[in-house]
Amino acid sequence: MDVAVDNGGYVTPALVAPLGVPAVELRKMVSRGTLESAGHGVYRVPSLPTDRYDEFILACLWAAGRGVISHDSALLVHELCDINPTKVHLTIPTSYRISRAGGERYEIHHADLEEPDVTQIDAVVLTTIRRTLEDIVDSVPTYLARQAVETARRRGAITADEHDRYLDRVRVERV
C-alpha cells in the first residue's frame, strides 16, 4: 500500500520486488479485486483516490519507470500555458526501446536526460521548467511558447536573460 500511495495509486512488479512481492501475487490480487489492471504490467489500487495527473503517472510506469513526462504534457503539469495535448508526451532514454502495448496513447521522444533536467511534482516525474522550454520552443504554436516563457519568467523560474533568449528562439524558429 505504501508503494501505491507514493506512486499515485499504482504498483508494478519492479516497484514491489524489493519488498519480496513476486509478480504473480499482483496478478492474484487482480483476480481477488484488490488491484485493477491499468496497463501492461501496471496495477492500480482501486480504493485509493485518483490523482489529477493519473494519466501521466501511468505513462511513466508504462515505460517501466524509464519515462519522464515532457514537452506539451510537462507544460500542462507545470501550468505554464493554456495547452491541451492530445497525447501524453514522454521522453525515454535513447537506448531504450518500448515494445509493450498501449503506446498509441503516447508521443514518445528520445533523449538522455541529466539529473538537473528532471523534477517531480506529486507522483509525476517530469522535465524541469527550463528543460521543458528547451523542448517546446520550436514545436508548439508561437502564442503558447510565448505564454509559457512569460509565465516562467513571472514565477521567477527563469532569469531575464533566459527569458529573452527563449523569446528570441521563438521568433527565429517561426520565421
Short mmCIF file of N, CA and C in Angstrom, two decimals, residues 14-155:
data_model
loop_
_atom_site.label_atom_id
_atom_site.label_comp_id
_atom_site.label_asym_id
_atom_site.label_seq_id
_atom_site.Cartn_x
_atom_site.Cartn_y
_atom_site.Cartn_z
N ALA A 14 8.21 -4.32 -10.67
CA ALA A 14 9.53 -3.77 -10.34
C ALA A 14 9.51 -2.95 -9.05
N LEU A 15 8.40 -2.26 -8.81
CA LEU A 15 8.30 -1.43 -7.60
C LEU A 15 8.16 -2.26 -6.33
N VAL A 16 7.50 -3.41 -6.42
CA VAL A 16 7.27 -4.22 -5.22
C VAL A 16 8.26 -5.36 -5.06
N ALA A 17 9.05 -5.65 -6.08
CA ALA A 17 10.05 -6.73 -5.99
C ALA A 17 11.02 -6.53 -4.83
N PRO A 18 11.51 -5.31 -4.58
CA PRO A 18 12.43 -5.13 -3.44
C PRO A 18 11.79 -5.47 -2.09
N LEU A 19 10.47 -5.50 -2.05
CA LEU A 19 9.76 -5.84 -0.81
C LEU A 19 9.47 -7.34 -0.73
N GLY A 20 9.95 -8.09 -1.72
CA GLY A 20 9.77 -9.53 -1.72
C GLY A 20 8.43 -9.99 -2.28
N VAL A 21 7.74 -9.13 -3.01
CA VAL A 21 6.44 -9.48 -3.59
C VAL A 21 6.65 -9.92 -5.04
N PRO A 22 6.41 -11.19 -5.35
CA PRO A 22 6.57 -11.64 -6.74
C PRO A 22 5.43 -11.14 -7.63
N ALA A 23 5.72 -11.02 -8.91
CA ALA A 23 4.73 -10.51 -9.88
C ALA A 23 3.46 -11.34 -9.87
N VAL A 24 3.56 -12.63 -9.65
CA VAL A 24 2.38 -13.50 -9.65
C VAL A 24 1.38 -13.07 -8.56
N GLU A 25 1.88 -12.54 -7.46
CA GLU A 25 0.99 -12.08 -6.39
C GLU A 25 0.15 -10.89 -6.83
N LEU A 26 0.72 -10.04 -7.66
CA LEU A 26 -0.05 -8.90 -8.17
C LEU A 26 -1.21 -9.39 -9.05
N ARG A 27 -0.93 -10.39 -9.88
CA ARG A 27 -1.99 -10.94 -10.73
C ARG A 27 -3.07 -11.61 -9.88
N LYS A 28 -2.67 -12.27 -8.80
CA LYS A 28 -3.66 -12.87 -7.89
C LYS A 28 -4.52 -11.79 -7.24
N MET A 29 -3.90 -10.67 -6.91
CA MET A 29 -4.65 -9.57 -6.28
C MET A 29 -5.67 -8.98 -7.25
N VAL A 30 -5.35 -9.01 -8.54
CA VAL A 30 -6.31 -8.56 -9.55
C VAL A 30 -7.52 -9.48 -9.56
N SER A 31 -7.28 -10.78 -9.53
CA SER A 31 -8.41 -11.73 -9.56
C SER A 31 -9.25 -11.65 -8.29
N ARG A 32 -8.65 -11.24 -7.18
CA ARG A 32 -9.41 -11.07 -5.93
C ARG A 32 -10.08 -9.69 -5.83
N GLY A 33 -9.74 -8.78 -6.76
CA GLY A 33 -10.33 -7.44 -6.73
C GLY A 33 -9.59 -6.44 -5.87
N THR A 34 -8.45 -6.83 -5.33
CA THR A 34 -7.64 -5.92 -4.51
C THR A 34 -6.91 -4.90 -5.38
N LEU A 35 -6.56 -5.33 -6.59
CA LEU A 35 -5.91 -4.47 -7.58
C LEU A 35 -6.70 -4.53 -8.88
N GLU A 36 -6.53 -3.49 -9.70
CA GLU A 36 -7.08 -3.47 -11.06
C GLU A 36 -5.91 -3.40 -12.03
N SER A 37 -6.05 -4.06 -13.17
CA SER A 37 -5.04 -3.95 -14.21
C SER A 37 -5.22 -2.59 -14.88
N ALA A 38 -4.15 -1.78 -14.92
CA ALA A 38 -4.23 -0.45 -15.51
C ALA A 38 -3.50 -0.36 -16.83
N GLY A 39 -2.72 -1.36 -17.14
CA GLY A 39 -1.93 -1.37 -18.36
C GLY A 39 -0.97 -2.54 -18.28
N HIS A 40 -0.16 -2.68 -19.30
CA HIS A 40 0.79 -3.79 -19.33
C HIS A 40 1.75 -3.69 -18.15
N GLY A 41 1.60 -4.60 -17.17
CA GLY A 41 2.49 -4.64 -16.01
C GLY A 41 2.28 -3.53 -15.01
N VAL A 42 1.16 -2.84 -15.10
CA VAL A 42 0.86 -1.74 -14.18
C VAL A 42 -0.50 -2.01 -13.55
N TYR A 43 -0.54 -1.88 -12.23
CA TYR A 43 -1.77 -2.17 -11.48
C TYR A 43 -2.13 -0.97 -10.61
N ARG A 44 -3.44 -0.83 -10.37
CA ARG A 44 -3.94 0.29 -9.57
C ARG A 44 -4.70 -0.24 -8.37
N VAL A 45 -4.53 0.41 -7.23
CA VAL A 45 -5.28 0.09 -6.03
C VAL A 45 -6.60 0.87 -6.12
N PRO A 46 -7.72 0.17 -6.35
CA PRO A 46 -8.99 0.87 -6.59
C PRO A 46 -9.51 1.66 -5.39
N SER A 47 -9.07 1.31 -4.19
CA SER A 47 -9.56 2.01 -3.01
C SER A 47 -8.88 3.37 -2.80
N LEU A 48 -7.80 3.63 -3.52
CA LEU A 48 -7.13 4.92 -3.42
C LEU A 48 -7.74 5.91 -4.39
N PRO A 49 -7.81 7.18 -4.00
CA PRO A 49 -8.39 8.18 -4.91
C PRO A 49 -7.49 8.38 -6.14
N THR A 50 -8.11 8.74 -7.23
CA THR A 50 -7.33 9.02 -8.43
C THR A 50 -6.65 10.37 -8.26
N ASP A 51 -5.57 10.52 -8.93
CA ASP A 51 -4.77 11.73 -8.89
C ASP A 51 -5.12 12.56 -10.12
N ARG A 52 -5.01 13.87 -10.03
CA ARG A 52 -5.32 14.71 -11.20
C ARG A 52 -4.34 14.45 -12.33
N TYR A 53 -3.17 13.91 -12.00
CA TYR A 53 -2.17 13.59 -13.01
C TYR A 53 -2.10 12.10 -13.29
N ASP A 54 -3.17 11.40 -13.07
CA ASP A 54 -3.24 9.95 -13.23
C ASP A 54 -2.64 9.46 -14.55
N GLU A 55 -3.04 10.08 -15.65
CA GLU A 55 -2.58 9.62 -16.96
C GLU A 55 -1.07 9.78 -17.11
N PHE A 56 -0.48 10.77 -16.44
CA PHE A 56 0.96 10.98 -16.53
C PHE A 56 1.72 9.98 -15.67
N ILE A 57 1.20 9.68 -14.50
CA ILE A 57 1.82 8.67 -13.63
C ILE A 57 1.80 7.32 -14.35
N LEU A 58 0.66 6.98 -14.92
CA LEU A 58 0.53 5.72 -15.65
C LEU A 58 1.50 5.65 -16.82
N ALA A 59 1.68 6.76 -17.53
CA ALA A 59 2.60 6.78 -18.67
C ALA A 59 4.03 6.48 -18.24
N CYS A 60 4.47 7.09 -17.15
CA CYS A 60 5.84 6.84 -16.66
C CYS A 60 6.02 5.38 -16.26
N LEU A 61 5.02 4.82 -15.60
CA LEU A 61 5.10 3.42 -15.18
C LEU A 61 5.00 2.48 -16.39
N TRP A 62 4.20 2.85 -17.38
CA TRP A 62 4.08 2.05 -18.61
C TRP A 62 5.46 1.89 -19.26
N ALA A 63 6.27 2.93 -19.16
CA ALA A 63 7.62 2.90 -19.74
C ALA A 63 8.63 2.29 -18.77
N ALA A 64 8.14 1.46 -17.88
CA ALA A 64 8.99 0.72 -16.93
C ALA A 64 9.81 1.65 -16.05
N GLY A 65 9.25 2.82 -15.74
CA GLY A 65 9.95 3.76 -14.87
C GLY A 65 11.06 4.52 -15.56
N ARG A 66 11.24 4.30 -16.85
CA ARG A 66 12.31 4.98 -17.59
C ARG A 66 11.80 6.25 -18.26
N GLY A 67 10.49 6.44 -18.27
CA GLY A 67 9.90 7.58 -18.94
C GLY A 67 9.77 8.78 -18.03
N VAL A 68 9.86 9.96 -18.63
CA VAL A 68 9.71 11.23 -17.94
C VAL A 68 8.71 12.06 -18.74
N ILE A 69 7.71 12.60 -18.08
CA ILE A 69 6.74 13.45 -18.76
C ILE A 69 7.47 14.69 -19.28
N SER A 70 7.21 15.05 -20.53
CA SER A 70 7.96 16.13 -21.15
C SER A 70 7.11 16.89 -22.17
N HIS A 71 7.73 17.83 -22.83
CA HIS A 71 7.15 18.61 -23.91
C HIS A 71 5.79 19.19 -23.54
N ASP A 72 4.78 18.99 -24.38
CA ASP A 72 3.45 19.58 -24.17
C ASP A 72 2.85 19.16 -22.83
N SER A 73 3.04 17.90 -22.45
CA SER A 73 2.47 17.41 -21.20
C SER A 73 3.13 18.06 -19.99
N ALA A 74 4.44 18.30 -20.07
CA ALA A 74 5.13 18.99 -18.97
C ALA A 74 4.66 20.43 -18.87
N LEU A 75 4.37 21.07 -20.00
CA LEU A 75 3.80 22.42 -19.96
C LEU A 75 2.50 22.43 -19.15
N LEU A 76 1.69 21.41 -19.38
CA LEU A 76 0.41 21.30 -18.68
C LEU A 76 0.62 21.09 -17.18
N VAL A 77 1.50 20.16 -16.81
CA VAL A 77 1.73 19.88 -15.39
C VAL A 77 2.32 21.11 -14.69
N HIS A 78 3.25 21.79 -15.35
CA HIS A 78 3.85 23.00 -14.77
C HIS A 78 2.89 24.19 -14.81
N GLU A 79 1.79 24.03 -15.55
CA GLU A 79 0.78 25.10 -15.70
C GLU A 79 1.42 26.38 -16.25
N LEU A 80 2.17 26.21 -17.35
CA LEU A 80 2.86 27.34 -17.96
C LEU A 80 2.06 28.02 -19.05
N CYS A 81 1.11 27.31 -19.65
CA CYS A 81 0.31 27.91 -20.71
C CYS A 81 -1.00 27.14 -20.86
N ASP A 82 -1.83 27.62 -21.76
CA ASP A 82 -3.17 27.03 -21.97
C ASP A 82 -3.14 25.90 -22.98
N ILE A 83 -2.27 24.96 -22.80
CA ILE A 83 -2.13 23.86 -23.76
C ILE A 83 -3.03 22.70 -23.34
N ASN A 84 -3.51 21.97 -24.33
CA ASN A 84 -4.33 20.78 -24.08
C ASN A 84 -3.86 19.67 -25.02
N PRO A 85 -2.79 18.97 -24.62
CA PRO A 85 -2.22 17.96 -25.52
C PRO A 85 -3.18 16.81 -25.81
N THR A 86 -3.14 16.31 -27.03
CA THR A 86 -4.00 15.18 -27.40
C THR A 86 -3.38 13.85 -27.00
N LYS A 87 -2.06 13.84 -26.78
CA LYS A 87 -1.35 12.63 -26.33
C LYS A 87 -0.47 13.01 -25.15
N VAL A 88 -0.10 12.02 -24.39
CA VAL A 88 0.85 12.23 -23.29
C VAL A 88 2.25 12.17 -23.88
N HIS A 89 3.03 13.23 -23.66
CA HIS A 89 4.40 13.30 -24.17
C HIS A 89 5.33 12.73 -23.12
N LEU A 90 6.17 11.81 -23.57
CA LEU A 90 7.03 11.04 -22.69
C LEU A 90 8.42 10.96 -23.31
N THR A 91 9.44 11.33 -22.54
CA THR A 91 10.81 11.19 -23.02
C THR A 91 11.44 9.98 -22.36
N ILE A 92 12.03 9.13 -23.20
CA ILE A 92 12.71 7.93 -22.71
C ILE A 92 14.16 7.97 -23.19
N PRO A 93 15.05 7.24 -22.53
CA PRO A 93 16.45 7.23 -22.96
C PRO A 93 16.60 6.75 -24.41
N THR A 94 17.61 7.26 -25.08
CA THR A 94 17.82 6.92 -26.50
C THR A 94 18.07 5.44 -26.70
N SER A 95 18.64 4.77 -25.71
CA SER A 95 18.94 3.35 -25.86
C SER A 95 17.76 2.44 -25.52
N TYR A 96 16.69 2.99 -24.99
CA TYR A 96 15.56 2.18 -24.55
C TYR A 96 14.50 2.11 -25.64
N ARG A 97 14.07 0.91 -25.96
CA ARG A 97 13.02 0.69 -26.95
C ARG A 97 11.84 0.02 -26.26
N ILE A 98 10.68 0.62 -26.41
CA ILE A 98 9.48 0.08 -25.78
C ILE A 98 8.74 -0.76 -26.80
N SER A 99 8.37 -1.98 -26.40
CA SER A 99 7.62 -2.85 -27.31
C SER A 99 6.32 -3.32 -26.69
N ARG A 100 5.89 -2.69 -25.61
CA ARG A 100 4.68 -3.14 -24.94
C ARG A 100 3.44 -2.43 -25.49
N ALA A 101 2.31 -3.04 -25.28
CA ALA A 101 1.04 -2.50 -25.76
C ALA A 101 0.71 -1.21 -25.02
N GLY A 102 -0.11 -0.37 -25.64
CA GLY A 102 -0.58 0.86 -25.01
C GLY A 102 0.09 2.11 -25.53
N GLY A 103 1.09 1.96 -26.38
CA GLY A 103 1.86 3.10 -26.85
C GLY A 103 1.11 4.09 -27.71
N GLU A 104 -0.05 3.71 -28.22
CA GLU A 104 -0.80 4.64 -29.08
C GLU A 104 -1.28 5.86 -28.31
N ARG A 105 -1.31 5.79 -26.99
CA ARG A 105 -1.73 6.93 -26.16
C ARG A 105 -0.62 7.95 -25.96
N TYR A 106 0.61 7.59 -26.36
CA TYR A 106 1.76 8.40 -26.01
C TYR A 106 2.51 8.91 -27.23
N GLU A 107 3.09 10.09 -27.07
CA GLU A 107 4.03 10.66 -28.04
C GLU A 107 5.41 10.47 -27.41
N ILE A 108 6.20 9.58 -28.01
CA ILE A 108 7.48 9.21 -27.43
C ILE A 108 8.59 10.09 -28.02
N HIS A 109 9.41 10.64 -27.13
CA HIS A 109 10.59 11.41 -27.51
C HIS A 109 11.79 10.67 -26.93
N HIS A 110 12.90 10.70 -27.63
CA HIS A 110 14.12 10.03 -27.16
C HIS A 110 15.17 11.07 -26.81
N ALA A 111 15.66 11.02 -25.59
CA ALA A 111 16.75 11.89 -25.14
C ALA A 111 17.34 11.29 -23.86
N ASP A 112 18.61 11.53 -23.67
CA ASP A 112 19.27 11.09 -22.44
C ASP A 112 19.29 12.28 -21.48
N LEU A 113 18.30 12.34 -20.63
CA LEU A 113 18.16 13.46 -19.71
C LEU A 113 19.13 13.33 -18.54
N GLU A 114 19.67 14.45 -18.14
CA GLU A 114 20.56 14.50 -16.98
C GLU A 114 19.72 14.79 -15.74
N GLU A 115 20.25 14.48 -14.58
CA GLU A 115 19.52 14.69 -13.32
C GLU A 115 18.98 16.12 -13.16
N PRO A 116 19.76 17.16 -13.53
CA PRO A 116 19.23 18.53 -13.39
C PRO A 116 18.06 18.86 -14.33
N ASP A 117 17.80 17.99 -15.31
CA ASP A 117 16.70 18.19 -16.26
C ASP A 117 15.38 17.62 -15.76
N VAL A 118 15.41 16.90 -14.64
CA VAL A 118 14.24 16.15 -14.18
C VAL A 118 13.83 16.62 -12.79
N THR A 119 12.51 16.71 -12.58
CA THR A 119 11.96 17.08 -11.29
C THR A 119 10.76 16.18 -11.01
N GLN A 120 10.13 16.39 -9.88
CA GLN A 120 8.94 15.61 -9.55
C GLN A 120 7.92 16.54 -8.90
N ILE A 121 6.68 16.43 -9.36
CA ILE A 121 5.54 17.14 -8.77
C ILE A 121 4.55 16.06 -8.37
N ASP A 122 4.29 15.98 -7.08
CA ASP A 122 3.48 14.89 -6.53
C ASP A 122 4.12 13.57 -6.98
N ALA A 123 3.36 12.70 -7.63
CA ALA A 123 3.91 11.42 -8.07
C ALA A 123 4.36 11.45 -9.53
N VAL A 124 4.36 12.63 -10.14
CA VAL A 124 4.72 12.75 -11.56
C VAL A 124 6.19 13.14 -11.72
N VAL A 125 6.93 12.33 -12.45
CA VAL A 125 8.31 12.64 -12.79
C VAL A 125 8.28 13.33 -14.15
N LEU A 126 8.85 14.53 -14.22
CA LEU A 126 8.77 15.31 -15.45
C LEU A 126 10.00 16.17 -15.63
N THR A 127 10.12 16.75 -16.82
CA THR A 127 11.24 17.64 -17.09
C THR A 127 11.03 18.95 -16.33
N THR A 128 12.15 19.57 -15.98
CA THR A 128 12.11 20.86 -15.29
C THR A 128 11.53 21.92 -16.22
N ILE A 129 11.22 23.06 -15.67
CA ILE A 129 10.68 24.15 -16.50
C ILE A 129 11.68 24.54 -17.58
N ARG A 130 12.94 24.68 -17.21
CA ARG A 130 13.95 25.06 -18.21
C ARG A 130 14.05 24.02 -19.33
N ARG A 131 14.12 22.76 -18.97
CA ARG A 131 14.21 21.71 -19.99
C ARG A 131 12.94 21.67 -20.83
N THR A 132 11.80 21.86 -20.20
CA THR A 132 10.54 21.86 -20.93
C THR A 132 10.53 22.99 -21.96
N LEU A 133 10.98 24.17 -21.58
CA LEU A 133 11.02 25.29 -22.52
C LEU A 133 11.97 24.98 -23.68
N GLU A 134 13.12 24.37 -23.38
CA GLU A 134 14.04 23.96 -24.44
C GLU A 134 13.35 23.01 -25.42
N ASP A 135 12.57 22.07 -24.88
CA ASP A 135 11.93 21.05 -25.71
C ASP A 135 10.81 21.61 -26.58
N ILE A 136 10.09 22.61 -26.10
CA ILE A 136 8.87 23.04 -26.81
C ILE A 136 9.04 24.30 -27.64
N VAL A 137 10.14 25.00 -27.47
CA VAL A 137 10.27 26.32 -28.09
C VAL A 137 10.04 26.29 -29.60
N ASP A 138 10.33 25.18 -30.25
CA ASP A 138 10.12 25.13 -31.70
C ASP A 138 9.07 24.10 -32.12
N SER A 139 8.29 23.60 -31.14
CA SER A 139 7.32 22.57 -31.51
C SER A 139 5.87 22.91 -31.19
N VAL A 140 5.62 23.87 -30.33
CA VAL A 140 4.24 24.26 -30.04
C VAL A 140 3.94 25.57 -30.76
N PRO A 141 2.67 25.90 -30.93
CA PRO A 141 2.34 27.18 -31.58
C PRO A 141 3.01 28.36 -30.86
N THR A 142 3.38 29.36 -31.63
CA THR A 142 4.11 30.52 -31.12
C THR A 142 3.43 31.14 -29.90
N TYR A 143 2.12 31.33 -29.95
CA TYR A 143 1.45 32.00 -28.83
C TYR A 143 1.55 31.19 -27.55
N LEU A 144 1.57 29.85 -27.65
CA LEU A 144 1.72 29.02 -26.46
C LEU A 144 3.15 29.06 -25.94
N ALA A 145 4.13 29.04 -26.84
CA ALA A 145 5.53 29.13 -26.43
C ALA A 145 5.79 30.46 -25.73
N ARG A 146 5.27 31.54 -26.28
CA ARG A 146 5.44 32.86 -25.64
C ARG A 146 4.76 32.89 -24.27
N GLN A 147 3.56 32.36 -24.20
CA GLN A 147 2.83 32.33 -22.93
C GLN A 147 3.62 31.54 -21.88
N ALA A 148 4.19 30.41 -22.28
CA ALA A 148 4.96 29.58 -21.35
C ALA A 148 6.21 30.32 -20.86
N VAL A 149 6.91 30.98 -21.77
CA VAL A 149 8.12 31.73 -21.39
C VAL A 149 7.75 32.88 -20.45
N GLU A 150 6.70 33.59 -20.77
CA GLU A 150 6.27 34.72 -19.92
C GLU A 150 5.85 34.23 -18.53
N THR A 151 5.14 33.14 -18.47
CA THR A 151 4.70 32.60 -17.17
C THR A 151 5.90 32.15 -16.35
N ALA A 152 6.84 31.47 -17.00
CA ALA A 152 8.04 31.00 -16.30
C ALA A 152 8.83 32.19 -15.74
N ARG A 153 8.94 33.26 -16.50
CA ARG A 153 9.66 34.45 -16.02
C ARG A 153 8.92 35.12 -14.87
N ARG A 154 7.62 35.25 -15.00
CA ARG A 154 6.80 35.88 -13.95
C ARG A 154 6.93 35.13 -12.62
N ARG A 155 7.05 33.81 -12.70
CA ARG A 155 7.20 32.99 -11.49
C ARG A 155 8.63 32.98 -10.96
#
